[in-house]
Short mmCIF file of N, CA and C in Angstrom, two decimals:
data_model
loop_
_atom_site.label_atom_id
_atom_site.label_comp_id
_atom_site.label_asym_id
_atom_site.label_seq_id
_atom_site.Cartn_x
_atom_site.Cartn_y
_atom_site.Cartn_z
N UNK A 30 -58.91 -38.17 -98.32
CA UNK A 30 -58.67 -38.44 -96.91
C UNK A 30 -59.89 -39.15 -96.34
N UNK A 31 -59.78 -40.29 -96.11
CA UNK A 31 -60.88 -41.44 -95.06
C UNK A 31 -61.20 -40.32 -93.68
N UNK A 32 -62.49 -40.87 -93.88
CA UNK A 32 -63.24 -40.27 -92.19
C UNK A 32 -63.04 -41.74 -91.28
N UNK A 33 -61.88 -41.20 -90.52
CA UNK A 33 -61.93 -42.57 -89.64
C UNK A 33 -63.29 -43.20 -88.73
N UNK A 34 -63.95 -41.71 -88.51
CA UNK A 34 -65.44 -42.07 -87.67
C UNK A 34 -65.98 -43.46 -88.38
N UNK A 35 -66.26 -43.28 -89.74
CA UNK A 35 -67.12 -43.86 -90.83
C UNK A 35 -66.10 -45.00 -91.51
N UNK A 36 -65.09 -44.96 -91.58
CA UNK A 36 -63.83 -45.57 -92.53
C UNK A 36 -63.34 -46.29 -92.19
N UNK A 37 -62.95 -47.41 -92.08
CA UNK A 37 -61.84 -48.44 -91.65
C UNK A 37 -60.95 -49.15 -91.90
N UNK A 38 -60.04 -49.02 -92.63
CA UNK A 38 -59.16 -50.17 -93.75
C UNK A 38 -59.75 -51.47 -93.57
N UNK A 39 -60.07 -52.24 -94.42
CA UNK A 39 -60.46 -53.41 -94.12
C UNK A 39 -62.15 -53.47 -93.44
N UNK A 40 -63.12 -52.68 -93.51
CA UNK A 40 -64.37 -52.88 -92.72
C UNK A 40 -65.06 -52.08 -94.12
N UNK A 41 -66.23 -52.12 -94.14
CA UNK A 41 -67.22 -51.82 -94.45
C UNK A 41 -67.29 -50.44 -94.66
N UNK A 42 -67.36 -49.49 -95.16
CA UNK A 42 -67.78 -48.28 -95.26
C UNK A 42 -68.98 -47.95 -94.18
N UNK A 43 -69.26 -47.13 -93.27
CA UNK A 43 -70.57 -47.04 -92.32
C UNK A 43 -71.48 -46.03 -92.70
N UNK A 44 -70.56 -45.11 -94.16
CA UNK A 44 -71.41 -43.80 -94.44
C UNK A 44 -72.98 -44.35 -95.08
N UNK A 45 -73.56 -43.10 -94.72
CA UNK A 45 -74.83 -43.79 -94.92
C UNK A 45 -74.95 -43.43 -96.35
N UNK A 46 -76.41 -44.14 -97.03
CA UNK A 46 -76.11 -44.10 -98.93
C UNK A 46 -77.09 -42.78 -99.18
N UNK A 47 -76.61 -42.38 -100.08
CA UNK A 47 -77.21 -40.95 -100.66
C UNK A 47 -78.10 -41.16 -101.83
N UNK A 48 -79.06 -40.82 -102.22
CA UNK A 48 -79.96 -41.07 -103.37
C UNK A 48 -80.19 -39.50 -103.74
N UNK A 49 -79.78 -39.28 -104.98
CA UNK A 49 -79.86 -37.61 -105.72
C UNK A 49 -80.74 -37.88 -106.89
N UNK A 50 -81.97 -36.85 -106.50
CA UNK A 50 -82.62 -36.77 -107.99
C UNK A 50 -82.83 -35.64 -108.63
N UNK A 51 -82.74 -36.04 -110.18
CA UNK A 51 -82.16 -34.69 -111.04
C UNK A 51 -83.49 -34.31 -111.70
N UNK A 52 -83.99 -33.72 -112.06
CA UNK A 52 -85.38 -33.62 -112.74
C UNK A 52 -84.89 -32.02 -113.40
N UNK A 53 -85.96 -33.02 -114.88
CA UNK A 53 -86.24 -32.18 -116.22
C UNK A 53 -86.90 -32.48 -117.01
N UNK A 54 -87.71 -31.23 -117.55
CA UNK A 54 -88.84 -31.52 -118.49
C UNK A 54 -88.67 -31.41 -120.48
N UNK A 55 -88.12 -30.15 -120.18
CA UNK A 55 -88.29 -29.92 -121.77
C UNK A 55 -86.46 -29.57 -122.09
N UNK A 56 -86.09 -30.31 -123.18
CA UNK A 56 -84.65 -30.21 -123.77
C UNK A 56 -84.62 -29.23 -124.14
N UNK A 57 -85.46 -28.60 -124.44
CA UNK A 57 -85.44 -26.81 -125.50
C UNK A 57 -85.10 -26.13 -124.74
N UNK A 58 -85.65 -25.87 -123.18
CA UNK A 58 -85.61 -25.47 -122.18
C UNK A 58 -84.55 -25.35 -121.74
N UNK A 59 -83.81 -26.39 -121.27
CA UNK A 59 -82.75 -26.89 -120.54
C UNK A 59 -81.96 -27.89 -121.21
N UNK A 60 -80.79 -27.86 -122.09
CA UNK A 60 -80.47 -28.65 -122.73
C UNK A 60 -79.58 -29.89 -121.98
N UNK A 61 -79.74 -30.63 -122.13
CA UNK A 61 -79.34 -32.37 -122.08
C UNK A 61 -77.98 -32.14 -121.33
N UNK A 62 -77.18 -31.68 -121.90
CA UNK A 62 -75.53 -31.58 -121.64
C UNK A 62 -75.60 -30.90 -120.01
N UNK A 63 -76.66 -29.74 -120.23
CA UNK A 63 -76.86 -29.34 -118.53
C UNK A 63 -76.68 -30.68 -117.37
N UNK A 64 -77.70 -31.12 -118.03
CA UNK A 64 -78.23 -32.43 -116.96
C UNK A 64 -77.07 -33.27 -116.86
N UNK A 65 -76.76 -33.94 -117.85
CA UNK A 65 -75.33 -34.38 -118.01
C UNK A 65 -74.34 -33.71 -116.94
N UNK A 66 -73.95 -33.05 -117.28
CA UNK A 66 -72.74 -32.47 -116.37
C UNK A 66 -73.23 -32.34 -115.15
N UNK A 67 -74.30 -32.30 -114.61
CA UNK A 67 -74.84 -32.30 -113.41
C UNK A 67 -74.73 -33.35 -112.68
N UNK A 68 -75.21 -35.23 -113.75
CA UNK A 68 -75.23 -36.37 -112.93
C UNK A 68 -74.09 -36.70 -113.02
N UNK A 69 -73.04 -36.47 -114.12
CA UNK A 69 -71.78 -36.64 -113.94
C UNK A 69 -70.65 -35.80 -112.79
N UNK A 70 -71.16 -34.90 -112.11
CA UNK A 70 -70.81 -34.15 -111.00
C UNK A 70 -70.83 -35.00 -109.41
N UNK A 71 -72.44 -35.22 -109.66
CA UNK A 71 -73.06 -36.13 -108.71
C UNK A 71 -72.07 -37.60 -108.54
N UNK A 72 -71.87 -38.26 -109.58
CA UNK A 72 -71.31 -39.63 -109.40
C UNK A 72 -70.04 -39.46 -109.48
N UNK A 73 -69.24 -37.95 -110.06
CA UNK A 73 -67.54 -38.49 -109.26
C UNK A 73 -67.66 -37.31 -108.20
N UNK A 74 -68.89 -37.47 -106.87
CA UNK A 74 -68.67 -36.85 -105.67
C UNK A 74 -67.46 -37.71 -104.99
N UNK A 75 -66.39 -36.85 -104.06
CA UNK A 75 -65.99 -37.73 -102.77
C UNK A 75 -66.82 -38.39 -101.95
N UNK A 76 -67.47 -39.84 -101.94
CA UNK A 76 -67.79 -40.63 -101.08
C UNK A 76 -67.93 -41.89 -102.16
N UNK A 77 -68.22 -43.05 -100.91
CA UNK A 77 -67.96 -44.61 -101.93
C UNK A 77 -68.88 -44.60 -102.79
N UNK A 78 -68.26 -45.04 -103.91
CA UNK A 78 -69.42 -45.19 -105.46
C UNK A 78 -70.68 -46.29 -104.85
N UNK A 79 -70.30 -47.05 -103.92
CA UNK A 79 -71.59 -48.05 -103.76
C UNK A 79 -72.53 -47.34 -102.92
N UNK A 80 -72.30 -46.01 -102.69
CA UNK A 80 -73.16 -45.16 -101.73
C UNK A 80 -73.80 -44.50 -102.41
N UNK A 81 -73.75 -43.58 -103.65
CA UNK A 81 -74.28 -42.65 -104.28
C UNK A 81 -75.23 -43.53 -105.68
N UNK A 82 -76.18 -42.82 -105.40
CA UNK A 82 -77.29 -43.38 -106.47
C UNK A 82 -77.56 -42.12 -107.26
N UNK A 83 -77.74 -42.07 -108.66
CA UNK A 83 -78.42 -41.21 -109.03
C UNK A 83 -79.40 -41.23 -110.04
N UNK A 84 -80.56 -40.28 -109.89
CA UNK A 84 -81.74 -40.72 -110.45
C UNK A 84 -82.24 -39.35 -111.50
N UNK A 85 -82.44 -39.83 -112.44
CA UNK A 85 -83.04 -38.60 -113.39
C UNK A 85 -84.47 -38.84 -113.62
N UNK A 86 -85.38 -37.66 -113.33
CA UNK A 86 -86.92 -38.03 -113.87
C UNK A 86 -86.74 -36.79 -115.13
N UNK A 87 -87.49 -37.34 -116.19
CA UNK A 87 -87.78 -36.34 -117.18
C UNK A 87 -89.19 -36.47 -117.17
N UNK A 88 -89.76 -35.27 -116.82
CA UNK A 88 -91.53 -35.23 -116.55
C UNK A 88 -91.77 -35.35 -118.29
N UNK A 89 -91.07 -34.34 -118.82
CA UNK A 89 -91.23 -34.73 -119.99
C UNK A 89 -91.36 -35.95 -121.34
N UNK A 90 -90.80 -36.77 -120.96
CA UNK A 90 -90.31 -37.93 -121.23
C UNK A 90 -89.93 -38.14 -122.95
N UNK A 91 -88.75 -36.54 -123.01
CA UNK A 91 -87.91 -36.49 -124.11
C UNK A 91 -86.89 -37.89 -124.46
N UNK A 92 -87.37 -38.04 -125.98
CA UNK A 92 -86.12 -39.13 -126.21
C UNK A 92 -84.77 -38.53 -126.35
N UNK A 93 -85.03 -37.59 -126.54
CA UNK A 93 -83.07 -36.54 -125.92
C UNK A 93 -82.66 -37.18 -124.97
N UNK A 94 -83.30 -36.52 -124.29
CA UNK A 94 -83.01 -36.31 -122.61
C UNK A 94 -82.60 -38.10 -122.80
N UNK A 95 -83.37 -38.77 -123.14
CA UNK A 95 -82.50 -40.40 -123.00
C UNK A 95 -81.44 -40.94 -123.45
N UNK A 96 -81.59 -40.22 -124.98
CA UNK A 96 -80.12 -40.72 -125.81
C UNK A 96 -79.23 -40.12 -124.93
N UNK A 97 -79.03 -39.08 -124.37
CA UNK A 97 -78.01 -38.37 -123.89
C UNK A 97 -77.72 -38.83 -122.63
N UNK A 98 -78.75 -39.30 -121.82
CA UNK A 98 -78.26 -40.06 -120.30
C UNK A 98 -77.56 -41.31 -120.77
N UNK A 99 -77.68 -41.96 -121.77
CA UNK A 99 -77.29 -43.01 -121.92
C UNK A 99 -75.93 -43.15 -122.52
N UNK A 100 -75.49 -41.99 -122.79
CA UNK A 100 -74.30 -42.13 -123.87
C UNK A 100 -73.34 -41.40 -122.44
N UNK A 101 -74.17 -40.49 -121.53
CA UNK A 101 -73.59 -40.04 -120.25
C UNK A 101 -73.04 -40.95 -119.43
N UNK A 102 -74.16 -42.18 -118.96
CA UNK A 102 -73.98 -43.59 -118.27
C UNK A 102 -72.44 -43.69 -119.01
N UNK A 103 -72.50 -44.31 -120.34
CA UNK A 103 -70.91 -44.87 -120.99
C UNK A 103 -69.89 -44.33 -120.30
N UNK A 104 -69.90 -42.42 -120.62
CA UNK A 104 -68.66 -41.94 -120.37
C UNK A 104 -68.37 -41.64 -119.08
N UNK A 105 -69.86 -41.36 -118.24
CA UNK A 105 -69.32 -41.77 -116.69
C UNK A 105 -68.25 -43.23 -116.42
N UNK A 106 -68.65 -44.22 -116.98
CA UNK A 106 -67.42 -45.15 -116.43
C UNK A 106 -65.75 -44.66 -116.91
N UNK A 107 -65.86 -44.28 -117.06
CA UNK A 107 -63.93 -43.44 -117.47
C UNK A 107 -63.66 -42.38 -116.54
N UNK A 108 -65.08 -41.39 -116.35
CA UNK A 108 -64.71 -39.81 -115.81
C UNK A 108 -64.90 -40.12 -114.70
N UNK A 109 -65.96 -40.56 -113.66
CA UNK A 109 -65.76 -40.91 -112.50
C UNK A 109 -64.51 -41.23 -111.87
N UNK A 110 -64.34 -42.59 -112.68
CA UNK A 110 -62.71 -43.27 -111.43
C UNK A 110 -61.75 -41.82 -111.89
N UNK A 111 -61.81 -41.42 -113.22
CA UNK A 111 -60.69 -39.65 -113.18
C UNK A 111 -60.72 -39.40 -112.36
N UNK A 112 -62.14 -38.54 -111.72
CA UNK A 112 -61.95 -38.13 -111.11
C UNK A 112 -61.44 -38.16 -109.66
N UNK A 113 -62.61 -39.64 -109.33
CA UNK A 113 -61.97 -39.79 -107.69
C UNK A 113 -60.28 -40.24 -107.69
N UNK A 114 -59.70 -40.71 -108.56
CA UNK A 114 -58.04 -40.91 -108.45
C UNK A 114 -57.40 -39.80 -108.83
N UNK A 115 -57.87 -38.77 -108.75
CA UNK A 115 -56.96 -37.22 -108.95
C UNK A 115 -57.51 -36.14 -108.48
N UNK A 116 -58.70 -36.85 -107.41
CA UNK A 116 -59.53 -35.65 -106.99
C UNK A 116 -59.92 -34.39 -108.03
N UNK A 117 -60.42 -34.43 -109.03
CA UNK A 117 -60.48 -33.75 -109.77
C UNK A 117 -61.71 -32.47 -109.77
N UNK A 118 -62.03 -31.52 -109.47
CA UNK A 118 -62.80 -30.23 -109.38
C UNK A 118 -62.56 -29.16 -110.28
N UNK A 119 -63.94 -28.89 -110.91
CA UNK A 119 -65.10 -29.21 -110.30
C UNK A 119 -65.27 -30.47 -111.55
N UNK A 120 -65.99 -31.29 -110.80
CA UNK A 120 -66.29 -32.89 -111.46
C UNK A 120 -67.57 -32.57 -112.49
N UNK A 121 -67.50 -31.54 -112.97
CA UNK A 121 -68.55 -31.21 -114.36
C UNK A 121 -67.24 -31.18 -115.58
N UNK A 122 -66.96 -31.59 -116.58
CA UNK A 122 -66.14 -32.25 -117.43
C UNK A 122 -66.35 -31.06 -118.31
N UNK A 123 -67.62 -30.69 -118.63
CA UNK A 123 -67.51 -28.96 -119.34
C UNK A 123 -66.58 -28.12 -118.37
N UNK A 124 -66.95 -28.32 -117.33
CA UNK A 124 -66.32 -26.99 -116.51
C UNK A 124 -64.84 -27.03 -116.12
N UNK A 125 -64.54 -28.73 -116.03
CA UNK A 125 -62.94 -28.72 -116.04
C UNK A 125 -62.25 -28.59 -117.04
N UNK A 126 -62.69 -29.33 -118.07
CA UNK A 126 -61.89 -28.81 -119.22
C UNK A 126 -61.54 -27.43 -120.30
N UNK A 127 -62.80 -25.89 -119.32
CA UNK A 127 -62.66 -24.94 -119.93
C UNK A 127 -61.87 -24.02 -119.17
N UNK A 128 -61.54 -24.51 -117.83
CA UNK A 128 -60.78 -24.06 -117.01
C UNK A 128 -59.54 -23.44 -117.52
N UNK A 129 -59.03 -21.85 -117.22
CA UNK A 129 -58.22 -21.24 -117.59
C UNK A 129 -56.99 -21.32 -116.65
N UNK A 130 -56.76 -22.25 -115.97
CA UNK A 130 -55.70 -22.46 -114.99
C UNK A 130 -54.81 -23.78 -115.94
N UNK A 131 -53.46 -23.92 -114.63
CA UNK A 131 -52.65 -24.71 -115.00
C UNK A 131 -53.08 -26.03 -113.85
N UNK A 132 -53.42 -26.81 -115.20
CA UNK A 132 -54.03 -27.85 -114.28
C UNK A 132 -52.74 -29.20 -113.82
N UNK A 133 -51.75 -28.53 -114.32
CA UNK A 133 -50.47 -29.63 -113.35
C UNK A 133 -50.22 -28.81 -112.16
N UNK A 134 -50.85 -28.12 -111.92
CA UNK A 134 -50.39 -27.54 -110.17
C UNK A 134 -51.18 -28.08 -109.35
N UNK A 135 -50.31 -28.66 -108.28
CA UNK A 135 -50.56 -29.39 -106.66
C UNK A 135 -50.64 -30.83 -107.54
N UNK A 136 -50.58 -31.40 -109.07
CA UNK A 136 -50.55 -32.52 -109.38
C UNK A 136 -48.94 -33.60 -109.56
N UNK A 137 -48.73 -34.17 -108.70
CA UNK A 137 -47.49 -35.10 -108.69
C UNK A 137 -47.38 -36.80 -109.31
N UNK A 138 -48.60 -36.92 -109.42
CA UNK A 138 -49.20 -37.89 -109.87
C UNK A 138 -48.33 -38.50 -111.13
N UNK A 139 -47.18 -39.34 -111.26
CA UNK A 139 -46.66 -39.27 -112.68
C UNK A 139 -47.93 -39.77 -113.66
N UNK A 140 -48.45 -40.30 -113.41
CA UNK A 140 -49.70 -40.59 -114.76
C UNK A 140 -50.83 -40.05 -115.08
N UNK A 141 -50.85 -38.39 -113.94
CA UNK A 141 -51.86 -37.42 -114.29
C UNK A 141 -51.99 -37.01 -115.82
N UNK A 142 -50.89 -36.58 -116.62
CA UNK A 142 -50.82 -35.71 -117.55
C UNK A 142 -51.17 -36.84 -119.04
N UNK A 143 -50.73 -37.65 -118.81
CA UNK A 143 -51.18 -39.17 -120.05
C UNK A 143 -52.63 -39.14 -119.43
N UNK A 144 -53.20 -39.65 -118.24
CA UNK A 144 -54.58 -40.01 -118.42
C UNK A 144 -55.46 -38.51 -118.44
N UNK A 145 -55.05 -37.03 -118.16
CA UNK A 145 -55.80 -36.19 -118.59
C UNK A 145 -55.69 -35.95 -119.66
N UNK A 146 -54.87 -36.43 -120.46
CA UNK A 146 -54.40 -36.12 -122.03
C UNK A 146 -56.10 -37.24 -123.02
N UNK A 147 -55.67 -38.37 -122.43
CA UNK A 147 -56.40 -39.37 -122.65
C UNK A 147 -58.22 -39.16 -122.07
N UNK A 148 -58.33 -38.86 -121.23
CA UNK A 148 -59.44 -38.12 -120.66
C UNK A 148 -60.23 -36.90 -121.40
N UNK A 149 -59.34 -35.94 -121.92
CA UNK A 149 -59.68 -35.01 -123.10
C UNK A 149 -60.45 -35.56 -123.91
N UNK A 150 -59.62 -36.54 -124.33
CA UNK A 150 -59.94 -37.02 -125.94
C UNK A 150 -61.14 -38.11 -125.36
N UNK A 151 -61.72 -38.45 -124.79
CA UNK A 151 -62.89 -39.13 -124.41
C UNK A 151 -63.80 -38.11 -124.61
N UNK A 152 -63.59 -36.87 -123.64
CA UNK A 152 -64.71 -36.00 -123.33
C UNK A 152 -65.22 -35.43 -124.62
N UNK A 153 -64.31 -35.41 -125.51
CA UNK A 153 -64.36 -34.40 -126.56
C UNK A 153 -65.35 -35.38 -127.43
N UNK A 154 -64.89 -36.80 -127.58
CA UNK A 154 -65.73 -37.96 -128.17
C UNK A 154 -66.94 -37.56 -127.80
N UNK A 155 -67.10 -37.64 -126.07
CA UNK A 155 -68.46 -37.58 -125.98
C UNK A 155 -69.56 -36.81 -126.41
N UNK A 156 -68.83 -35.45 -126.07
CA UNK A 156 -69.76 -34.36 -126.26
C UNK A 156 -70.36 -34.11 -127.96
N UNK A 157 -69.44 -34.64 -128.51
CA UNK A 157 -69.84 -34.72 -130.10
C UNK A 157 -70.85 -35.78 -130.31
N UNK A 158 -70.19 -36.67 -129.40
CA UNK A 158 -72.03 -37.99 -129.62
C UNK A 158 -73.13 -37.42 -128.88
N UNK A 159 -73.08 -36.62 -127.91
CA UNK A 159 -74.27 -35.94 -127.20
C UNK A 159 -74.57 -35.07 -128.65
N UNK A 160 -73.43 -34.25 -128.85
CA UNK A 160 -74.75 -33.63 -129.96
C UNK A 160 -75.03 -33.88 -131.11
N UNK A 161 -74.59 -35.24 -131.86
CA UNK A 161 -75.37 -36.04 -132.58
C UNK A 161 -76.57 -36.48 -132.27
N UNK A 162 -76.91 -36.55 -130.70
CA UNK A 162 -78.46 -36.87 -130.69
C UNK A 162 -79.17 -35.65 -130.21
N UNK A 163 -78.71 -34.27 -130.33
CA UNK A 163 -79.22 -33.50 -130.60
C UNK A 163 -79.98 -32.59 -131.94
#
């Protein structure tokens, strides 16, 4: 649902832009997939994708922590638009897909159940290439 205050068919978005930063030091600590599901939370928020920035510092400056943002970057371009075209919650891809509910309820969408079918099988890709560079 558009905030008409901020929204206009046809105008500019007026919301103002958000910059989120994620910070982490040690992968042993806090493993990668954490962080992951975190910036992937962050970027399929409800508001315009040209508004939300997100920024990871690793004080540490683990080559994990990089292989894994980077293979994150990839599969964000698929899980994002998921999410914002099915409103999907909670937008952590671990946490939706372990979900013990029936996830065709309140969904009418005829092409929900093919692209969450299809969406699975991405996530599942991913998480196996995340922990190949683990």
């Amino acid at each position: 649902m558009k905030n008409n205050r901020y929204e206009r068919e046809g105008k500019p978005s007026e919301l103002a832009p958000v910059d989120v930063f994620v910070s982490t030091v040690d992968p042993l600590k806090e493993p990668p997939i954490v962080t992951a599901n975190t910036v992937l939370s962050i970027l399929g928020v409800d508001y315009p994708v040209d508004k939300v920035s997100c920024y990871v510092s690793d004080d540490g400056a683990a080559m994990l922590t990089f292989e894994v943002m980077s293979e994150t970057s990839e599969f964000a371009r698929s899980w994002v638009p998921f999410c914002k075209k099915f409103s999907i919650e909670p937008r952590a891809p671990e946490m939706y897909f372990a979900q013990k509910i029936d996830y065709l309820k309140d969904k009418v969408h005829p092409a929900f159940v093919k692209e969450r079918r299809a969406m699975k099988v991405c996530a599942i890709e991913y998480v196996s290439r995340v922990f190949v560079c683990v």
